[in-house]
PDB file of C-alpha atoms and ligand atoms in Angstrom:
ATOM      1  CA  MET A 225     -60.228 -98.173  97.903  1.00 67.00           C
ATOM      2  CA  SER A 226     -56.845 -97.163  99.084  1.00 68.00           C
ATOM      3  CA  GLU A 227     -54.155 -97.167  96.493  1.00 67.00           C
ATOM      4  CA  GLU A 228     -52.425 -99.772  98.841  1.00 68.00           C
ATOM      5  CA  THR A 229     -55.481-102.151  98.655  1.00 72.00           C
ATOM      6  CA  SER A 230     -56.163-101.707  95.138  1.00 78.00           C
ATOM      7  CA  ALA A 231     -52.395-103.090  94.248  1.00 90.00           C
ATOM      8  CA  LEU A 232     -53.324-106.214  95.632  1.00 96.00           C
ATOM      9  CA  PRO A 233     -54.314-109.074  93.303  1.00 97.00           C
ATOM     10  CA  ALA A 234     -57.771-109.471  92.958  1.00 98.00           C
ATOM     11  CA  LEU A 235     -59.386-112.490  94.198  1.00 98.00           C
ATOM     12  CA  ALA A 236     -63.156-113.994  93.352  1.00 98.00           C
ATOM     13  CA  VAL A 237     -64.821-116.079  96.285  1.00 98.00           C
ATOM     14  CA  LEU A 238     -67.648-118.309  94.945  1.00 98.00           C
ATOM     15  CA  VAL A 239     -70.082-119.633  97.398  1.00 98.00           C
ATOM     16  CA  SER A 240     -73.707-121.168  97.853  1.00 98.00           C
ATOM     17  CA  GLY A 241     -74.102-121.361 101.619  1.00 97.00           C
ATOM     18  CA  ARG A 242     -72.861-120.755 105.156  1.00 97.00           C
ATOM     19  CA  GLY A 243     -69.600-118.877 104.288  1.00 98.00           C
ATOM     20  CA  SER A 244     -67.280-119.877 106.802  1.00 98.00           C
ATOM     21  CA  ASN A 245     -64.524-120.435 104.324  1.00 98.00           C
ATOM     22  CA  LEU A 246     -64.977-116.949 102.721  1.00 98.00           C
ATOM     23  CA  ALA A 247     -65.001-115.507 106.306  1.00 97.00           C
ATOM     24  CA  ALA A 248     -61.447-117.494 106.930  1.00 98.00           C
ATOM     25  CA  ILE A 249     -60.269-115.880 103.672  1.00 98.00           C
ATOM     26  CA  LEU A 250     -61.060-112.220 104.987  1.00 97.00           C
ATOM     27  CA  ARG A 251     -59.619-113.132 108.131  1.00 97.00           C
ATOM     28  CA  ALA A 252     -56.433-114.006 106.602  1.00 98.00           C
ATOM     29  CA  ILE A 253     -56.268-110.979 104.630  1.00 97.00           C
ATOM     30  CA  ALA A 254     -57.100-108.759 107.513  1.00 96.00           C
ATOM     31  CA  ARG A 255     -54.392-110.559 109.479  1.00 97.00           C
ATOM     32  CA  ASP A 256     -51.863-109.907 106.514  1.00 97.00           C
ATOM     33  CA  GLU A 257     -51.338-113.442 105.832  1.00 98.00           C
ATOM     34  CA  LEU A 258     -53.075-113.421 102.602  1.00 98.00           C
ATOM     35  CA  HIS A 259     -52.079-110.847 100.245  1.00 98.00           C
ATOM     36  CA  ALA A 260     -55.138-110.244  98.183  1.00 98.00           C
ATOM     37  CA  ARG A 261     -58.394-108.470  98.120  1.00 97.00           C
ATOM     38  CA  VAL A 262     -61.673-110.065  97.726  1.00 98.00           C
ATOM     39  CA  ALA A 263     -62.915-108.217  94.557  1.00 97.00           C
ATOM     40  CA  LEU A 264     -66.215-110.193  94.166  1.00 98.00           C
ATOM     41  CA  VAL A 265     -68.228-112.587  96.129  1.00 98.00           C
ATOM     42  CA  ILE A 266     -70.421-114.707  93.531  1.00 98.00           C
ATOM     43  CA  SER A 267     -73.139-116.693  95.260  1.00 98.00           C
ATOM     44  CA  SER A 268     -75.259-119.399  93.365  1.00 98.00           C
ATOM     45  CA  ARG A 269     -78.252-118.778  95.845  1.00 97.00           C
ATOM     46  CA  ALA A 270     -79.856-115.412  96.864  1.00 97.00           C
ATOM     47  CA  ASP A 271     -80.347-116.722 100.241  1.00 98.00           C
ATOM     48  CA  ALA A 272     -76.886-117.887 101.142  1.00 98.00           C
ATOM     49  CA  PRO A 273     -75.760-116.779 104.612  1.00 98.00           C
ATOM     50  CA  ALA A 274     -72.174-116.212 103.020  1.00 98.00           C
ATOM     51  CA  LEU A 275     -73.743-113.187 101.275  1.00 98.00           C
ATOM     52  CA  ASP A 276     -74.116-111.427 104.708  1.00 97.00           C
ATOM     53  CA  ILE A 277     -70.557-112.053 105.694  1.00 97.00           C
ATOM     54  CA  ALA A 278     -69.149-110.748 102.705  1.00 97.00           C
ATOM     55  CA  ARG A 279     -71.569-107.735 102.738  1.00 96.00           C
ATOM     56  CA  GLU A 280     -70.672-106.780 106.229  1.00 94.00           C
ATOM     57  CA  LEU A 281     -67.097-106.608 105.219  1.00 89.00           C
ATOM     58  CA  GLY A 282     -67.870-104.582 102.372  1.00 92.00           C
ATOM     59  CA  ALA A 283     -67.030-106.946  99.548  1.00 94.00           C
ATOM     60  CA  GLU A 284     -68.949-106.771  96.232  1.00 96.00           C
ATOM     61  CA  THR A 285     -71.610-109.594  95.786  1.00 98.00           C
ATOM     62  CA  ARG A 286     -73.278-110.867  92.878  1.00 98.00           C
ATOM     63  CA  VAL A 287     -76.063-113.384  92.811  1.00 98.00           C
ATOM     64  CA  ILE A 288     -75.564-115.884  89.672  1.00 98.00           C
ATOM     65  CA  ALA A 289     -78.254-118.566  90.073  1.00 97.00           C
ATOM     66  CA  PRO A 290     -77.533-121.085  87.509  1.00 94.00           C
ATOM     67  CA  LYS A 291     -81.193-122.174  87.806  1.00 93.00           C
ATOM     68  CA  SER A 292     -82.372-118.803  86.147  1.00 95.00           C
ATOM     69  CA  PHE A 293     -80.203-119.289  83.112  1.00 96.00           C
ATOM     70  CA  ALA A 294     -81.129-121.731  80.129  1.00 96.00           C
ATOM     71  CA  SER A 295     -78.202-123.785  80.338  1.00 94.00           C
ATOM     72  CA  ARG A 296     -75.126-124.177  82.280  1.00 92.00           C
ATOM     73  CA  ALA A 297     -73.105-122.530  79.579  1.00 94.00           C
ATOM     74  CA  GLU A 298     -75.040-119.534  80.112  1.00 97.00           C
ATOM     75  CA  ALA A 299     -74.541-119.237  83.527  1.00 97.00           C
ATOM     76  CA  GLY A 300     -70.899-119.961  83.028  1.00 97.00           C
ATOM     77  CA  ALA A 301     -70.821-116.738  80.486  1.00 98.00           C
ATOM     78  CA  ALA A 302     -72.694-114.702  83.052  1.00 98.00           C
ATOM     79  CA  ILE A 303     -69.772-115.685  85.518  1.00 98.00           C
ATOM     80  CA  ILE A 304     -66.891-115.128  83.221  1.00 98.00           C
ATOM     81  CA  ALA A 305     -68.151-111.674  82.657  1.00 98.00           C
ATOM     82  CA  ALA A 306     -68.430-110.816  86.298  1.00 98.00           C
ATOM     83  CA  LEU A 307     -64.935-112.206  86.757  1.00 98.00           C
ATOM     84  CA  GLN A 308     -63.649-110.303  84.101  1.00 98.00           C
ATOM     85  CA  GLU A 309     -65.346-107.344  84.892  1.00 98.00           C
ATOM     86  CA  ALA A 310     -63.735-107.327  88.390  1.00 97.00           C
ATOM     87  CA  GLN A 311     -60.413-108.170  86.795  1.00 97.00           C
ATOM     88  CA  VAL A 312     -59.781-111.172  89.192  1.00 98.00           C
ATOM     89  CA  ARG A 313     -56.441-113.054  89.192  1.00 98.00           C
ATOM     90  CA  ALA A 314     -57.857-116.057  91.087  1.00 98.00           C
ATOM     91  CA  VAL A 315     -60.999-117.518  91.966  1.00 98.00           C
ATOM     92  CA  ALA A 316     -61.724-119.807  95.389  1.00 98.00           C
ATOM     93  CA  LEU A 317     -64.611-122.192  95.179  1.00 98.00           C
ATOM     94  CA  ALA A 318     -65.744-121.889  98.864  1.00 98.00           C
ATOM     95  CA  GLY A 319     -68.491-124.304  99.404  1.00 96.00           C
ATOM     96  CA  TYR A 320     -69.825-123.539  95.899  1.00 97.00           C
ATOM     97  CA  LYS A 321     -72.408-126.087  95.060  1.00 95.00           C
ATOM     98  CA  PRO A 322     -73.065-126.060  91.332  1.00 95.00           C
ATOM     99  CA  ILE A 323     -70.708-127.613  88.884  1.00 92.00           C
ATOM    100  CA  LEU A 324     -68.781-124.971  86.969  1.00 94.00           C
ATOM    101  CA  ASP A 325     -69.042-124.863  83.435  1.00 95.00           C
ATOM    102  CA  ALA A 326     -66.349-125.760  81.582  1.00 96.00           C
ATOM    103  CA  SER A 327     -65.799-122.458  79.826  1.00 97.00           C
ATOM    104  CA  VAL A 328     -64.973-120.909  83.296  1.00 98.00           C
ATOM    105  CA  VAL A 329     -62.508-123.303  84.083  1.00 97.00           C
ATOM    106  CA  GLU A 330     -60.778-122.602  80.450  1.00 97.00           C
ATOM    107  CA  ALA A 331     -61.041-118.801  81.082  1.00 98.00           C
ATOM    108  CA  TYR A 332     -59.241-119.194  84.540  1.00 98.00           C
ATOM    109  CA  PRO A 333     -56.642-122.062  83.804  1.00 97.00           C
ATOM    110  CA  ASP A 334     -54.696-123.063  86.909  1.00 97.00           C
ATOM    111  CA  ARG A 335     -56.333-120.226  88.438  1.00 98.00           C
ATOM    112  CA  ILE A 336     -59.176-121.555  90.297  1.00 98.00           C
ATOM    113  CA  LEU A 337     -58.932-123.300  93.845  1.00 98.00           C
ATOM    114  CA  ASN A 338     -61.467-125.495  95.438  1.00 98.00           C
ATOM    115  CA  VAL A 339     -61.749-126.924  99.009  1.00 98.00           C
ATOM    116  CA  HIS A 340     -62.925-130.542  99.615  1.00 97.00           C
ATOM    117  CA  PRO A 341     -63.772-131.951 102.989  1.00 98.00           C
ATOM    118  CA  SER A 342     -61.918-135.297 102.385  1.00 98.00           C
ATOM    119  CA  LEU A 343     -58.413-136.353 101.661  1.00 98.00           C
ATOM    120  CA  LEU A 344     -58.544-136.905  97.682  1.00 98.00           C
ATOM    121  CA  PRO A 345     -58.856-138.823  95.873  1.00 97.00           C
ATOM    122  CA  ALA A 346     -60.886-140.632  98.589  1.00 98.00           C
ATOM    123  CA  PHE A 347     -64.449-139.564  98.738  1.00 98.00           C
ATOM    124  CA  ALA A 348     -64.701-137.370  95.801  1.00 96.00           C
ATOM    125  CA  GLY A 349     -67.815-135.954  94.604  1.00 88.00           C
ATOM    126  CA  GLY A 350     -70.545-134.905  96.865  1.00 88.00           C
ATOM    127  CA  MET A 351     -71.070-131.992  98.649  1.00 88.00           C
ATOM    128  CA  ALA A 352     -70.539-131.599 102.622  1.00 90.00           C
ATOM    129  CA  PRO A 353     -71.364-133.551 104.450  1.00 96.00           C
ATOM    130  CA  LYS A 354     -71.426-136.643 102.222  1.00 96.00           C
ATOM    131  CA  PRO A 355     -67.827-137.072 102.053  1.00 97.00           C
ATOM    132  CA  GLN A 356     -67.343-136.896 105.905  1.00 98.00           C
ATOM    133  CA  ALA A 357     -70.448-139.317 106.130  1.00 98.00           C
ATOM    134  CA  ASP A 358     -68.649-141.662 103.757  1.00 98.00           C
ATOM    135  CA  ALA A 359     -65.591-141.148 105.304  1.00 98.00           C
ATOM    136  CA  LEU A 360     -67.268-142.329 108.590  1.00 98.00           C
ATOM    137  CA  ALA A 361     -69.111-145.107 107.029  1.00 97.00           C
ATOM    138  CA  ALA A 362     -65.958-146.543 105.561  1.00 98.00           C
ATOM    139  CA  GLY A 363     -64.232-146.656 109.085  1.00 98.00           C
ATOM    140  CA  VAL A 364     -61.059-144.663 108.208  1.00 98.00           C
ATOM    141  CA  LYS A 365     -58.875-143.588 111.132  1.00 98.00           C
ATOM    142  CA  VAL A 366     -57.897-140.296 109.395  1.00 98.00           C
ATOM    143  CA  SER A 367     -59.647-137.795 107.300  1.00 98.00           C
ATOM    144  CA  GLY A 368     -59.306-134.180 106.464  1.00 98.00           C
ATOM    145  CA  CYS A 369     -59.465-131.713 103.382  1.00 98.00           C
ATOM    146  CA  THR A 370     -57.864-131.180 100.357  1.00 98.00           C
ATOM    147  CA  VAL A 371     -57.261-127.948  98.375  1.00 98.00           C
ATOM    148  CA  HIS A 372     -56.944-128.757  94.627  1.00 98.00           C
ATOM    149  CA  ILE A 373     -56.921-126.819  91.440  1.00 98.00           C
ATOM    150  CA  VAL A 374     -60.153-126.973  89.419  1.00 97.00           C
ATOM    151  CA  THR A 375     -60.216-128.617  86.435  1.00 96.00           C
ATOM    152  CA  ALA A 376     -63.054-130.172  83.920  1.00 92.00           C
ATOM    153  CA  ASP A 377     -62.966-133.355  86.056  1.00 91.00           C
ATOM    154  CA  VAL A 378     -64.821-132.619  89.356  1.00 89.00           C
ATOM    155  CA  ASP A 379     -62.485-133.215  92.549  1.00 89.00           C
ATOM    156  CA  ALA A 380     -59.635-134.233  90.604  1.00 92.00           C
ATOM    157  CA  GLY A 381     -57.465-131.583  89.626  1.00 97.00           C
ATOM    158  CA  PRO A 382     -53.729-131.064  90.877  1.00 98.00           C
ATOM    159  CA  ILE A 383     -53.862-131.349  94.637  1.00 98.00           C
ATOM    160  CA  VAL A 384     -52.170-128.246  96.270  1.00 98.00           C
ATOM    161  CA  ALA A 385     -52.406-129.051  99.793  1.00 98.00           C
ATOM    162  CA  GLN A 386     -53.855-131.439 102.192  1.00 98.00           C
ATOM    163  CA  ALA A 387     -54.618-131.474 105.902  1.00 98.00           C
ATOM    164  CA  THR A 388     -55.344-134.605 108.134  1.00 98.00           C
ATOM    165  CA  VAL A 389     -57.386-135.111 111.152  1.00 98.00           C
ATOM    166  CA  PRO A 390     -58.168-138.096 113.203  1.00 98.00           C
ATOM    167  CA  VAL A 391     -61.454-140.141 113.088  1.00 98.00           C
ATOM    168  CA  LEU A 392     -62.541-140.708 116.655  1.00 98.00           C
ATOM    169  CA  ASP A 393     -64.459-143.728 118.045  1.00 97.00           C
ATOM    170  CA  ASP A 394     -67.436-141.735 118.938  1.00 97.00           C
ATOM    171  CA  ASP A 395     -67.395-139.051 116.015  1.00 98.00           C
ATOM    172  CA  THR A 396     -70.594-138.056 114.347  1.00 98.00           C
ATOM    173  CA  VAL A 397     -70.629-136.489 110.937  1.00 98.00           C
ATOM    174  CA  ASP A 398     -71.271-132.914 112.836  1.00 98.00           C
ATOM    175  CA  SER A 399     -68.183-133.625 115.036  1.00 98.00           C
ATOM    176  CA  LEU A 400     -65.955-134.777 112.255  1.00 98.00           C
ATOM    177  CA  SER A 401     -67.359-132.118 109.668  1.00 98.00           C
ATOM    178  CA  ALA A 402     -65.934-129.637 112.548  1.00 98.00           C
ATOM    179  CA  ARG A 403     -62.860-130.920 112.869  1.00 98.00           C
ATOM    180  CA  ILE A 404     -62.157-130.853 109.290  1.00 98.00           C
ATOM    181  CA  LEU A 405     -63.467-127.535 108.964  1.00 98.00           C
ATOM    182  CA  ALA A 406     -60.849-125.869 111.165  1.00 98.00           C
ATOM    183  CA  GLU A 407     -58.172-127.591 108.690  1.00 98.00           C
ATOM    184  CA  GLU A 408     -60.042-125.881 105.988  1.00 98.00           C
ATOM    185  CA  HIS A 409     -60.036-122.644 107.282  1.00 98.00           C
ATOM    186  CA  ARG A 410     -56.075-122.809 107.700  1.00 98.00           C
ATOM    187  CA  LEU A 411     -55.498-124.503 104.204  1.00 98.00           C
ATOM    188  CA  LEU A 412     -57.420-122.435 101.803  1.00 98.00           C
ATOM    189  CA  PRO A 413     -56.388-118.890 102.515  1.00 98.00           C
ATOM    190  CA  LEU A 414     -52.487-120.549 102.687  1.00 98.00           C
ATOM    191  CA  ALA A 415     -53.033-122.191  99.065  1.00 98.00           C
ATOM    192  CA  LEU A 416     -54.631-118.891  97.589  1.00 98.00           C
ATOM    193  CA  GLU A 417     -51.453-117.147  99.045  1.00 98.00           C
ATOM    194  CA  TRP A 418     -49.035-119.520  97.421  1.00 97.00           C
ATOM    195  CA  LEU A 419     -50.933-119.222  94.034  1.00 98.00           C
ATOM    196  CA  LEU A 420     -51.235-115.395  94.183  1.00 97.00           C
ATOM    197  CA  SER A 421     -47.297-115.086  95.136  1.00 96.00           C
ATOM    198  CA  GLY A 422     -46.447-117.350  92.310  1.00 96.00           C
ATOM    199  CA  ARG A 423     -44.811-119.974  94.437  1.00 96.00           C
ATOM    200  CA  LEU A 424     -47.196-122.473  92.864  1.00 97.00           C
ATOM    201  CA  ARG A 425     -45.407-124.582  90.182  1.00 96.00           C
ATOM    202  CA  ILE A 426     -47.768-127.123  88.124  1.00 95.00           C
ATOM    203  CA  GLU A 427     -46.499-129.854  86.270  1.00 94.00           C
ATOM    204  CA  ASN A 428     -47.564-133.240  84.920  1.00 93.00           C
ATOM    205  CA  ASN A 429     -50.774-133.020  87.251  1.00 93.00           C
ATOM    206  CA  ARG A 430     -48.581-132.367  90.508  1.00 96.00           C
ATOM    207  CA  THR A 431     -48.021-129.227  92.235  1.00 98.00           C
ATOM    208  CA  SER A 432     -44.842-127.947  94.003  1.00 97.00           C
ATOM    209  CA  LEU A 433     -43.785-124.876  95.756  1.00 96.00           C
ATOM    210  CA  THR A 434     -41.033-122.626  94.720  1.00 92.00           C
ATOM    211  CA  ARG A 435     -39.126-120.607  97.413  1.00 84.00           C
ATOM    212  CA  THR A 436     -39.079-117.650  95.443  1.00 79.00           C
ATOM    213  CA  PRO A 437     -42.117-116.233  93.392  1.00 77.00           C
ATOM    214  CA  GLN A 438     -42.052-117.217  89.588  1.00 69.00           C
ATOM    215  CA  GLN A 439     -42.662-114.657  87.062  1.00 62.00           C
ATOM    216  CA  PRO A 440     -46.362-113.685  87.207  1.00 55.00           C
ATOM    217  CA  GLU A 441     -48.411-114.581  84.379  1.00 51.00           C
ATOM    218  CA  GLU A 442     -50.793-112.424  82.896  1.00 48.00           C
TER     219      GLU A 442
HETATM  220  C1  GRF B  88     -67.102-127.131 103.374  1.00 61.28           C
HETATM  221  O1  GRF B  88     -67.001-128.122 104.007  1.00 61.28           O
HETATM  222  C2  GRF B  88     -66.263-127.313 102.019  1.00 61.28           C
HETATM  223  O2  GRF B  88     -65.135-128.166 102.242  1.00 61.28           O
HETATM  224  C3  GRF B  88     -67.326-128.048 101.152  1.00 61.28           C
HETATM  225  O3  GRF B  88     -68.542-127.291 101.819  1.00 61.28           O
HETATM  226  C4  GRF B  88     -68.478-126.920 103.075  1.00 61.28           C
HETATM  227  C5  GRF B  88     -68.496-125.237 102.878  1.00 61.28           C
HETATM  228  O4  GRF B  88     -68.670-124.573 103.986  1.00 61.28           O
HETATM  229  N1  GRF B  88     -67.160-127.729  99.634  1.00 61.28           N
HETATM  230  P1  GRF B  88     -68.594-123.021 104.136  1.00 61.28           P
HETATM  231  O5  GRF B  88     -69.906-122.605 103.349  1.00 61.28           O
HETATM  232  O6  GRF B  88     -67.429-122.567 103.625  1.00 61.28           O
HETATM  233  O7  GRF B  88     -68.869-122.668 105.614  1.00 61.28           O
END
């Protein structure tokens, strides 16, 4: 690792599947839009295609499958140990399926972001493509995605950013999901940049952006 790269804040990305949001994060870093380095990719599954994306780009990978631990708390302890070893400043959940143990959330307060494929609080809970299918079934005319801070309550932490997309009359779950996904790819790296650059303020369950970075918290 070059000296310049090692000076960048370390980010961990937690994945379970395809990994297109991980790829978007890596692209944003390569384009110098996100000033971070992916120090670690943790997958909850050994067969996740996201792992190939990570390896191709030389990111460190770990498989921590909650099912191979006696409890969610034990899996949480393994995740915390890996994050601490990699000295990460922030964590992105990018298509990560398991519910994180509360101990992980407590170890990284206001430092974990998740991307969800709906305009929260609408269609919370459930993994893709359930939120998109629920939006279609409800007949909403707009949908989108939300990046939020991860708290102990699933899909309920402070909202950092949202992007909307139209729902078209002839949309299928796939076509709507693809339109939302393009916005996820834009929004998650942007929100991570806000968090890591110290511009994100969180107060009373609401976030705001400061013009200039605040003192970085250690
Ligand atoms: C995305 O739609 C994300 O919002 C949801 O799961 C999907 C993951 O896609 N949580 P990918 O693995 O990043 O391609």
